Short mmCIF file of C-alpha atoms and ligand atoms in Angstrom, two decimals:
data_model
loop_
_atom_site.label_atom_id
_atom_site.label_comp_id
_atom_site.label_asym_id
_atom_site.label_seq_id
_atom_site.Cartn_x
_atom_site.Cartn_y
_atom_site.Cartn_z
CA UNK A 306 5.66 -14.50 -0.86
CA UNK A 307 2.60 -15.75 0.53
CA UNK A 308 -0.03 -14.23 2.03
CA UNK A 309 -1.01 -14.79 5.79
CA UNK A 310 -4.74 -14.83 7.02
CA UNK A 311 -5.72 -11.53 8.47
CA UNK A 312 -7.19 -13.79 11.67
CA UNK A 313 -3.66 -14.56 11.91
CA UNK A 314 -2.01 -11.09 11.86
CA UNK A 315 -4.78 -10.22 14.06
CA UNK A 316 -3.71 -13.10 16.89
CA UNK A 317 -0.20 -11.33 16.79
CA UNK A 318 -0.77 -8.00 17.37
CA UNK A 319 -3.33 -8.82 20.14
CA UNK A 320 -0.86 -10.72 21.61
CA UNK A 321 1.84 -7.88 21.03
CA UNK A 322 3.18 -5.40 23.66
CA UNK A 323 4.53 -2.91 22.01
CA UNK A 324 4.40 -2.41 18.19
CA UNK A 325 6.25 0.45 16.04
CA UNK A 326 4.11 1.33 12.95
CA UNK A 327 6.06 2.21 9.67
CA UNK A 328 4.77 3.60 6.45
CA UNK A 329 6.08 4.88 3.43
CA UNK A 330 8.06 8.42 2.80
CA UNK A 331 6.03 11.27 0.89
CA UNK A 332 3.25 10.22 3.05
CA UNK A 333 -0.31 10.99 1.49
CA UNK A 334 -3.67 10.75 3.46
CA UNK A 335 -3.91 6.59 2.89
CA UNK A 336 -0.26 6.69 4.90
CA UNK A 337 -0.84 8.92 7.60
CA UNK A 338 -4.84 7.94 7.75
CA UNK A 339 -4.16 4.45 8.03
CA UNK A 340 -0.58 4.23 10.52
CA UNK A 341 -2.28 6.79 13.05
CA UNK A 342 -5.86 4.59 12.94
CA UNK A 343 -3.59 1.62 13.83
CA UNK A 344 -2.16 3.25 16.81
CA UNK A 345 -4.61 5.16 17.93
CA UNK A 346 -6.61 2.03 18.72
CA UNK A 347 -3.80 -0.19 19.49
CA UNK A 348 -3.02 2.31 22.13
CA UNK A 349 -6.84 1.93 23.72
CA UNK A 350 -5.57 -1.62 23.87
CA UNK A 351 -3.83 -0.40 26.66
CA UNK A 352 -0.47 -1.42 24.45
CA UNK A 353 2.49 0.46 23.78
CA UNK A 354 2.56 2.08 19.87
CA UNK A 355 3.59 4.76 17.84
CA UNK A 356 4.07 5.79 14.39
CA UNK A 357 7.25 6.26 13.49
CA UNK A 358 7.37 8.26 10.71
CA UNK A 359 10.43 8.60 7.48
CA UNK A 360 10.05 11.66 6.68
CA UNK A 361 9.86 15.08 9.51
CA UNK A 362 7.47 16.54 7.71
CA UNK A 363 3.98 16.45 7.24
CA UNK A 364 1.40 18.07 5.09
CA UNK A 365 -0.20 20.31 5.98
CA UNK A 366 -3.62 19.16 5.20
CA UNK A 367 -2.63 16.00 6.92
CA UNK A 368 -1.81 17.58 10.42
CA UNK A 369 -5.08 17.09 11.57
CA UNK A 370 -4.67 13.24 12.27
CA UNK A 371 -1.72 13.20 13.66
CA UNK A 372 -2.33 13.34 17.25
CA UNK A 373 0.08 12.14 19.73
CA UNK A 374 0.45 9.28 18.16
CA UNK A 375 3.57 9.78 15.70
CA UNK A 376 7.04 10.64 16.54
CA UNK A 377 10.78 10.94 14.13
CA UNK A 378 12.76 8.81 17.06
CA UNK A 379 13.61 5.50 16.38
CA UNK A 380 14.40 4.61 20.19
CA UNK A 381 10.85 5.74 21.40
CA UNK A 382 10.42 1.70 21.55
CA UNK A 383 13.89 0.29 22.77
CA UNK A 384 12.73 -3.27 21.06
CA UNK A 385 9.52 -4.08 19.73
CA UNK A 386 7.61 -7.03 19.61
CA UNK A 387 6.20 -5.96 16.47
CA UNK A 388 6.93 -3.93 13.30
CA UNK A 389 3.59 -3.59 11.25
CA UNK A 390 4.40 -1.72 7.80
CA UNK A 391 0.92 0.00 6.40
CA UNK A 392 0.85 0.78 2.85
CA UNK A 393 4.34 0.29 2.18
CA UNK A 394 5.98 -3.51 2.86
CA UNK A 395 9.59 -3.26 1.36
CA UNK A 396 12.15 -1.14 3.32
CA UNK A 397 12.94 0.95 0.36
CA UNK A 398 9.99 2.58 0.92
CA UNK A 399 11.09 4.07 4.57
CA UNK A 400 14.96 3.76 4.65
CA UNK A 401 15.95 6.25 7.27
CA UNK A 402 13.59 3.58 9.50
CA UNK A 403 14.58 0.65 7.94
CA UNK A 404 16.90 -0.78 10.24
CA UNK A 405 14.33 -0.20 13.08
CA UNK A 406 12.02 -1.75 10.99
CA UNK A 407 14.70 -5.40 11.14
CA UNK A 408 14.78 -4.76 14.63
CA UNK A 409 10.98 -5.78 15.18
CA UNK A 410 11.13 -9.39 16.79
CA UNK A 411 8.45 -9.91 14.27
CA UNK A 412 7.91 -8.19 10.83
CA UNK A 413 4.33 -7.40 9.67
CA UNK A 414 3.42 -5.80 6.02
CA UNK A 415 -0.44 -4.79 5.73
CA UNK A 416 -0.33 -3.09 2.40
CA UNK A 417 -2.15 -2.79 -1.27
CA UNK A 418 1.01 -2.05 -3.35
CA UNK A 419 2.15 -4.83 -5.65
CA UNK A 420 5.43 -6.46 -4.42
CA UNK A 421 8.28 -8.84 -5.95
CA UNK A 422 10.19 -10.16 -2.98
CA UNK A 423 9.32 -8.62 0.01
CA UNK A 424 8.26 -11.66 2.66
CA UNK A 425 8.15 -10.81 6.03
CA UNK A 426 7.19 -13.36 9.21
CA UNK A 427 3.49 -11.97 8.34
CA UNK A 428 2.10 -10.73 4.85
CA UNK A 429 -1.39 -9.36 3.89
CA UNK A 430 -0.78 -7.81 0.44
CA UNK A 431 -3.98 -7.43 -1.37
CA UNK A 432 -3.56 -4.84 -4.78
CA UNK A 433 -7.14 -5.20 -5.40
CA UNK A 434 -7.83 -2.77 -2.47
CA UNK A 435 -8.50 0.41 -3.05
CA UNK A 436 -6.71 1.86 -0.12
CA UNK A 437 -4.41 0.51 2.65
CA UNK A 438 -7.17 2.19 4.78
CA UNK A 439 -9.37 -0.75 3.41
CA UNK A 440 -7.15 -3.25 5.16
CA UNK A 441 -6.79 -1.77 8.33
CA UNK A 442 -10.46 -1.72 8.83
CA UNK A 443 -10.57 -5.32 8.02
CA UNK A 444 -8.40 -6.15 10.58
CA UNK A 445 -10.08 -4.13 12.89
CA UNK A 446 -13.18 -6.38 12.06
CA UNK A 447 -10.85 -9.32 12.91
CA UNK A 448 -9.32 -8.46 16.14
CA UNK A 449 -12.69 -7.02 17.13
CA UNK A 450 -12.08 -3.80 17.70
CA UNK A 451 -14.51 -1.24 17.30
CA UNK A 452 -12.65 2.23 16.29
CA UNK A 453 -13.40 5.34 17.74
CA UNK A 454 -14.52 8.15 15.31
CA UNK A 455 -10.69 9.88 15.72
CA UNK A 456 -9.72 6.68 13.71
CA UNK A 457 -12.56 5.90 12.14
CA UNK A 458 -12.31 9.50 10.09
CA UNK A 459 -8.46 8.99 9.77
CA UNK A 460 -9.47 5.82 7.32
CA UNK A 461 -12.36 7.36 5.82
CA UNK A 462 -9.55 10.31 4.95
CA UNK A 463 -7.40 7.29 4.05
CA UNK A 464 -9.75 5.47 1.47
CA UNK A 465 -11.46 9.15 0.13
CA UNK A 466 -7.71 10.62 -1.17
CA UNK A 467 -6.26 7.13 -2.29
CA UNK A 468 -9.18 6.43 -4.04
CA UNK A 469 -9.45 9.88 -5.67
CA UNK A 470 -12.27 10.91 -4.09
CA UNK A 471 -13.85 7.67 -5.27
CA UNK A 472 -13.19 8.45 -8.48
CA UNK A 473 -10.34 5.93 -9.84
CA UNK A 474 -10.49 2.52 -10.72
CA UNK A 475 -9.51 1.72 -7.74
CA UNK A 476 -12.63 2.38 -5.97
CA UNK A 477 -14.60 -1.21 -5.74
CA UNK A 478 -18.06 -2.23 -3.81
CA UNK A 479 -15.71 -2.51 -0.92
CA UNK A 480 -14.59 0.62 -0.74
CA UNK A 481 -18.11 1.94 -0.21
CA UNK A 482 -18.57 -0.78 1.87
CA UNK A 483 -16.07 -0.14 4.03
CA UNK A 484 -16.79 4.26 4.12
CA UNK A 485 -20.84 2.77 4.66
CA UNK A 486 -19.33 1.03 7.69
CA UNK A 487 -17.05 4.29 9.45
CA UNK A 488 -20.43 6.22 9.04
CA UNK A 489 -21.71 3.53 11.65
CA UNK A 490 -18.71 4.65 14.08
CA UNK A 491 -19.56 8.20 13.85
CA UNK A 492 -17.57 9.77 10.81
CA UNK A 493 -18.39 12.69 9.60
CA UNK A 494 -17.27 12.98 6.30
CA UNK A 495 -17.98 16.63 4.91
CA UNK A 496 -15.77 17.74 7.37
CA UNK A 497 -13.21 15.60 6.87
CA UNK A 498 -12.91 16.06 2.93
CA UNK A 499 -12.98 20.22 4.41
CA UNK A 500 -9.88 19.08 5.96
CA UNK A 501 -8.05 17.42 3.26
CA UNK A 502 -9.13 19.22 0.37
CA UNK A 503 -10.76 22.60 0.92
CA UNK A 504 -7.20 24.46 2.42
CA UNK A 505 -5.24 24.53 -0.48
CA UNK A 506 -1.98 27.12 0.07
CA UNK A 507 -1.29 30.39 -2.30
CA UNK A 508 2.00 28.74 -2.87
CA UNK A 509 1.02 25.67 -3.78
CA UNK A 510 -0.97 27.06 -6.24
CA UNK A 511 1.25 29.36 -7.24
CA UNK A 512 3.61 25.99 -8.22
CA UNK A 513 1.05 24.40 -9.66
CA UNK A 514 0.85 27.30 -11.98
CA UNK A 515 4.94 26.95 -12.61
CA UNK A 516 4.29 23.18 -13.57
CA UNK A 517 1.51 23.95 -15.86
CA UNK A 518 3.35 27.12 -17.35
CA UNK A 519 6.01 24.43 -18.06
CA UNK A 520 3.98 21.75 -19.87
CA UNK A 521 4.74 19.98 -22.56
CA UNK A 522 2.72 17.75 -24.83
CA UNK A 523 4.13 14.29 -26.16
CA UNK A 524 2.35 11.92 -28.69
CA UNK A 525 -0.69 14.00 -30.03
CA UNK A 526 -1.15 15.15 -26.57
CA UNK A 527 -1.87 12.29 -24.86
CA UNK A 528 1.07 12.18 -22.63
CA UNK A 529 1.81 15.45 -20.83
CA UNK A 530 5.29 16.26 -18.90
CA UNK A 531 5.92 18.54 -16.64
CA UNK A 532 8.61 19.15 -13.61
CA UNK A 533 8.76 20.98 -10.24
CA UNK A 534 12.51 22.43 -9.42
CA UNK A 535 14.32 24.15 -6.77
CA UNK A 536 13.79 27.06 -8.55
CA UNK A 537 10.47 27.13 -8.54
CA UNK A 538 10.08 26.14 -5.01
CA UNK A 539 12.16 29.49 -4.76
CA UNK A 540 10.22 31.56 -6.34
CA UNK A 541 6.90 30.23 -4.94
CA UNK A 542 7.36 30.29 -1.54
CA UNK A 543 6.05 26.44 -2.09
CA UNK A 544 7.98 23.58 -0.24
CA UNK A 545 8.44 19.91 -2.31
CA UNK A 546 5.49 18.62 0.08
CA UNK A 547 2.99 21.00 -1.65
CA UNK A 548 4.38 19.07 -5.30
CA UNK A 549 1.54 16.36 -4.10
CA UNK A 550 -2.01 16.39 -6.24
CA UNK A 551 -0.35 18.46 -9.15
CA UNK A 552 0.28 15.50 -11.46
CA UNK A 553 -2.85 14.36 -11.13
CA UNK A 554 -4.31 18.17 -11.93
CA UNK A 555 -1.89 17.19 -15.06
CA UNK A 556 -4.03 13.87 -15.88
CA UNK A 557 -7.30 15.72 -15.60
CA UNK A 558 -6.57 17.36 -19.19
CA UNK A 559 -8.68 16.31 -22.00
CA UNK A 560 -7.08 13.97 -24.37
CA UNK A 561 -4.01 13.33 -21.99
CA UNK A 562 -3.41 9.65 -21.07
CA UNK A 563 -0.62 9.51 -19.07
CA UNK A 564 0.88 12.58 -16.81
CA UNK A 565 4.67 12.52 -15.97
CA UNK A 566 5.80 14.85 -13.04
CA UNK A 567 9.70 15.27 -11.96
CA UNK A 568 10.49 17.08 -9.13
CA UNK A 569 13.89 17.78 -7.65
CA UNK A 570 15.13 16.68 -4.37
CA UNK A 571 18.48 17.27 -3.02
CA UNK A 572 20.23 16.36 -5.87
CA UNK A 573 17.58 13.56 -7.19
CA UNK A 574 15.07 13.57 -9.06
CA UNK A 575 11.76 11.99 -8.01
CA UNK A 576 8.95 10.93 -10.80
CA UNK A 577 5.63 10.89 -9.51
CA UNK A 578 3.59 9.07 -12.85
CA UNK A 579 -0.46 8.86 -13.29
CA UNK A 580 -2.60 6.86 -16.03
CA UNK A 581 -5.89 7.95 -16.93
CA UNK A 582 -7.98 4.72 -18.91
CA UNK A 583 -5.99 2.00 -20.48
CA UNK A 584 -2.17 2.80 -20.02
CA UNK A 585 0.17 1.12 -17.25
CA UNK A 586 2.54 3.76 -15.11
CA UNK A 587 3.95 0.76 -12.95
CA UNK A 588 5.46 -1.30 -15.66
CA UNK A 589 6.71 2.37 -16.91
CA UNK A 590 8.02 3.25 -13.44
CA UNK A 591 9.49 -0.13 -12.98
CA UNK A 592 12.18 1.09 -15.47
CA UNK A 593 13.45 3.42 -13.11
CA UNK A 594 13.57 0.92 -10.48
CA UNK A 595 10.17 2.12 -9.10
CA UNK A 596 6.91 0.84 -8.52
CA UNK A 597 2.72 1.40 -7.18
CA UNK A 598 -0.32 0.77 -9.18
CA UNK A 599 -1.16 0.82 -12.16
CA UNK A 600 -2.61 4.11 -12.76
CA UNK A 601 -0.62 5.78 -10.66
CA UNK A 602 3.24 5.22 -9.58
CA UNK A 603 6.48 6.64 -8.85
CA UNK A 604 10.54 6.03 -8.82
CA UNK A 605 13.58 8.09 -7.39
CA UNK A 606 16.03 8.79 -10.41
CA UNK A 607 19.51 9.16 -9.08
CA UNK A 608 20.64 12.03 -11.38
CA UNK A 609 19.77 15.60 -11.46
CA UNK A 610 16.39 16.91 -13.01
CA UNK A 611 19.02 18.22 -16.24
CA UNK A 612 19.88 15.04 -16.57
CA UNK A 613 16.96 12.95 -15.80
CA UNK A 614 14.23 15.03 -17.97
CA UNK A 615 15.35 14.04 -21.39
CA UNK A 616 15.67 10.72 -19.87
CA UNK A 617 12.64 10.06 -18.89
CA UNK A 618 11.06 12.16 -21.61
CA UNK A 619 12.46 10.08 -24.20
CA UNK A 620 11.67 6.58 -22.49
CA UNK A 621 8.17 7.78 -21.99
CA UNK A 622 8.10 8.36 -25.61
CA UNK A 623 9.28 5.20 -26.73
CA UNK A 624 7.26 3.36 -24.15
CA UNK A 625 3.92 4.74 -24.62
CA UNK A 626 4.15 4.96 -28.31
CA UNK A 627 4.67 1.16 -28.02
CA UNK A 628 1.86 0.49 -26.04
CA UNK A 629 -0.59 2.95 -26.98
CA UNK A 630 0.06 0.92 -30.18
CA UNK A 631 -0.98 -2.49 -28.78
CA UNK A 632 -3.89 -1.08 -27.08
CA UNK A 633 -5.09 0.40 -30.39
CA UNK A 634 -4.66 -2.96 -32.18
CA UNK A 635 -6.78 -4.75 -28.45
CA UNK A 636 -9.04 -2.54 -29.53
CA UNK A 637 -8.83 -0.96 -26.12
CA UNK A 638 -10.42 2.71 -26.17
CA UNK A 639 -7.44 5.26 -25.91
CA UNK A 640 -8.94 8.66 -24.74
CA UNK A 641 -12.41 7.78 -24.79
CA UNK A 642 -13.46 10.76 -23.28
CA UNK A 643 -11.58 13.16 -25.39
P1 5GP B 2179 3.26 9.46 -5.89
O1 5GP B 2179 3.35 9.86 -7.31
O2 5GP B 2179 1.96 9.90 -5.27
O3 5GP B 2179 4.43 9.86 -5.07
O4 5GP B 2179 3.25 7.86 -5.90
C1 5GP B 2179 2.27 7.14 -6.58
C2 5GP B 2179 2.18 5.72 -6.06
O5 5GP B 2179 3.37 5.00 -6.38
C3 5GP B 2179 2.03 5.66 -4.54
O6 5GP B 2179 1.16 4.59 -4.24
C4 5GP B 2179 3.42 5.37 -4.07
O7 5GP B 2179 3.39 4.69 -2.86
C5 5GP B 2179 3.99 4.52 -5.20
N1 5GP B 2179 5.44 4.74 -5.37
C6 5GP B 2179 6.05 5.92 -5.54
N2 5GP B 2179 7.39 5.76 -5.69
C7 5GP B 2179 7.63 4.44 -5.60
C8 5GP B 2179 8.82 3.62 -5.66
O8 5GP B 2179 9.94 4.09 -5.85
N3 5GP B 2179 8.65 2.28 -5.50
C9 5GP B 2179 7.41 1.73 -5.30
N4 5GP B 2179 7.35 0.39 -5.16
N5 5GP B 2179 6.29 2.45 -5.25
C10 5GP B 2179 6.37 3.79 -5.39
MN1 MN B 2180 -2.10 3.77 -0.26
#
């Protein structure tokens, strides 16, 4: 695959019509932020655009940018003249849209997930960025568009929760760059962090508290597993949706290098995988036929969670042990911090 220019992708959608925006299912604030910032300000264009979404659902916590702008109905846009995938590029990652997605006269991917054979008419895949939100302001920049603060927040929310708060390795010069640059279109940012993190639900804590109840500890502690079932969703009250942010709460333990979460879906099991300093969850997840960055990735696992636990538990084991080994001999500090 190779990349296009962003000047390019620019000259396309300014020339576009109508465009469909796609991003990935389990959407998390960098989705949402970054689809709805597109249309938003594709629509002031005076052009025809929505979101159209995988998944029916949406966070709560992420309600607050949706708008107008997103809908679940693939016919909204009979035939566009352009698909535009944001933080997701390979139709894997949105099936239920994915045909919709071919249907685009042209195919765009804007995205910072590392790919293997994706190649669309247009591709601006750069890993390095800390948030898809990143991108999407940079084409902004290029198609001269100055966003209004409705979108301008929507990638600030983008960059602040893929980025951790600005707190993984993921966050770069340019991601304060490019936050230093929505403050000039009006953001305001205490609120929007409010938003997003200060309205956590009694039931999703109360899960949380089922996962960590439920922890166990593999390799002297420094990988910790945990898993999120239909049961517990049961007795919570919780819904799978309110599953996101607990595997990183699993990370945040002292000594603990890598955090494993399962959670059951219909029948599936889903692993949602985070690294803390050295370790790589993306080669790990790639075993499962999954993917995402380095410190923090996920797979679907087509068996059920009593089947896929002691599967995964086991190839965590042996994978980790293996390269927590070659780290050690690198050199490379294991659990620094602990
Ligand atoms: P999460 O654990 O938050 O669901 O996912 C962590 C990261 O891995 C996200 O960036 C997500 O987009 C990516 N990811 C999750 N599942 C998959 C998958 O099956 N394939 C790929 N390529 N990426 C995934
Ligand atoms: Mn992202």
């Amino acid at each position: 695959m190779k990349n296009s220019r962003m000047e390019e992708i620019g000259k396309v959608l300014s020339e576009a019509e109508s465009i469909l925006v796609f991003t990935h299912l389990n959407m998390d604030a960098d989705a949402v932020g970054s689809s709805c910032a597109l249309v938003r300000e594709f629509r002031r264009l005076g052009k025809k655009s929505w979101v159209l979404f995988n998944d029916s659902e949406t966070a709560d916590n992420l309600r607050f940018l949706l708008g107008d702008l997103t809908t679940d109905d693939p016919s909204v846009i009979e035939k566009p003249d352009v698909c535009l995938a944001v933080d997701a590029s390979e139709t894997t990652r949105f099936p239920r849209v994915a045909d919709k997605f071919l249907s685009g006269k042209i195919r765009i991917a804007v995205d910072h997930h590392e790919i293997k054979d994706t190649d669309w008419e247009y591709n601006y895949i750069d890993p390095s960025a800390g948030a898809a939100g990143e991108l999407v302001l940079k084409l902004f920049d290029v198609m001269g568009i100055t966003p209004e603060r409705g979108s301008a927040e929507a990638l600030f929310a983008a960059i602040s929760s893929d980025t951790g708060n600005f707190q993984y390795n993921n966050t770069t010069k340019e991601t304060f760059l490019s936050c230093a640059r929505l403050c000039d279109f009006g953001i305001r940012p205490n609120a929007v962090s409010n938003a997003l993190y200060e309205c956590v639900k009694p039931e999703k804590l109360r899960l949380q508290s089922e996962a960590v109840s439920r922890m166990e500890f593999l390799l002297d502690g420094r990988i910790v597993m945990s898993c999120l079932t239909e049961e517990m969703y049961e007795k919570t009250g919780a819904v799978p949706n309110d599953g996101e942010g607990i595997v990183a709460e699993l990370r945040s333990i002292k000594g603990v290098e890598v955090a494993v979460l399962l959670k059951e879906e219909n029948g599936k099991t889903y692993g949602s995988f985070r690294a803390k300093n050295e370790a790589n969850v993306r080669v790990f997840a790639e075993l499962f036929g999954g993917g995402g960055h380095d410190k923090a990735a996920g797979c679907t696992i087509e068996h059920s969670m009593k089947e896929a636990y002691p599967l995964v538990r086991e190839a965590a084991v042996r994978h980790f042990s293996k390269a927590f080994e070659e780290m050690e001999k690198a050199g490379e500090s294991i659990g620094w911090n602990s």
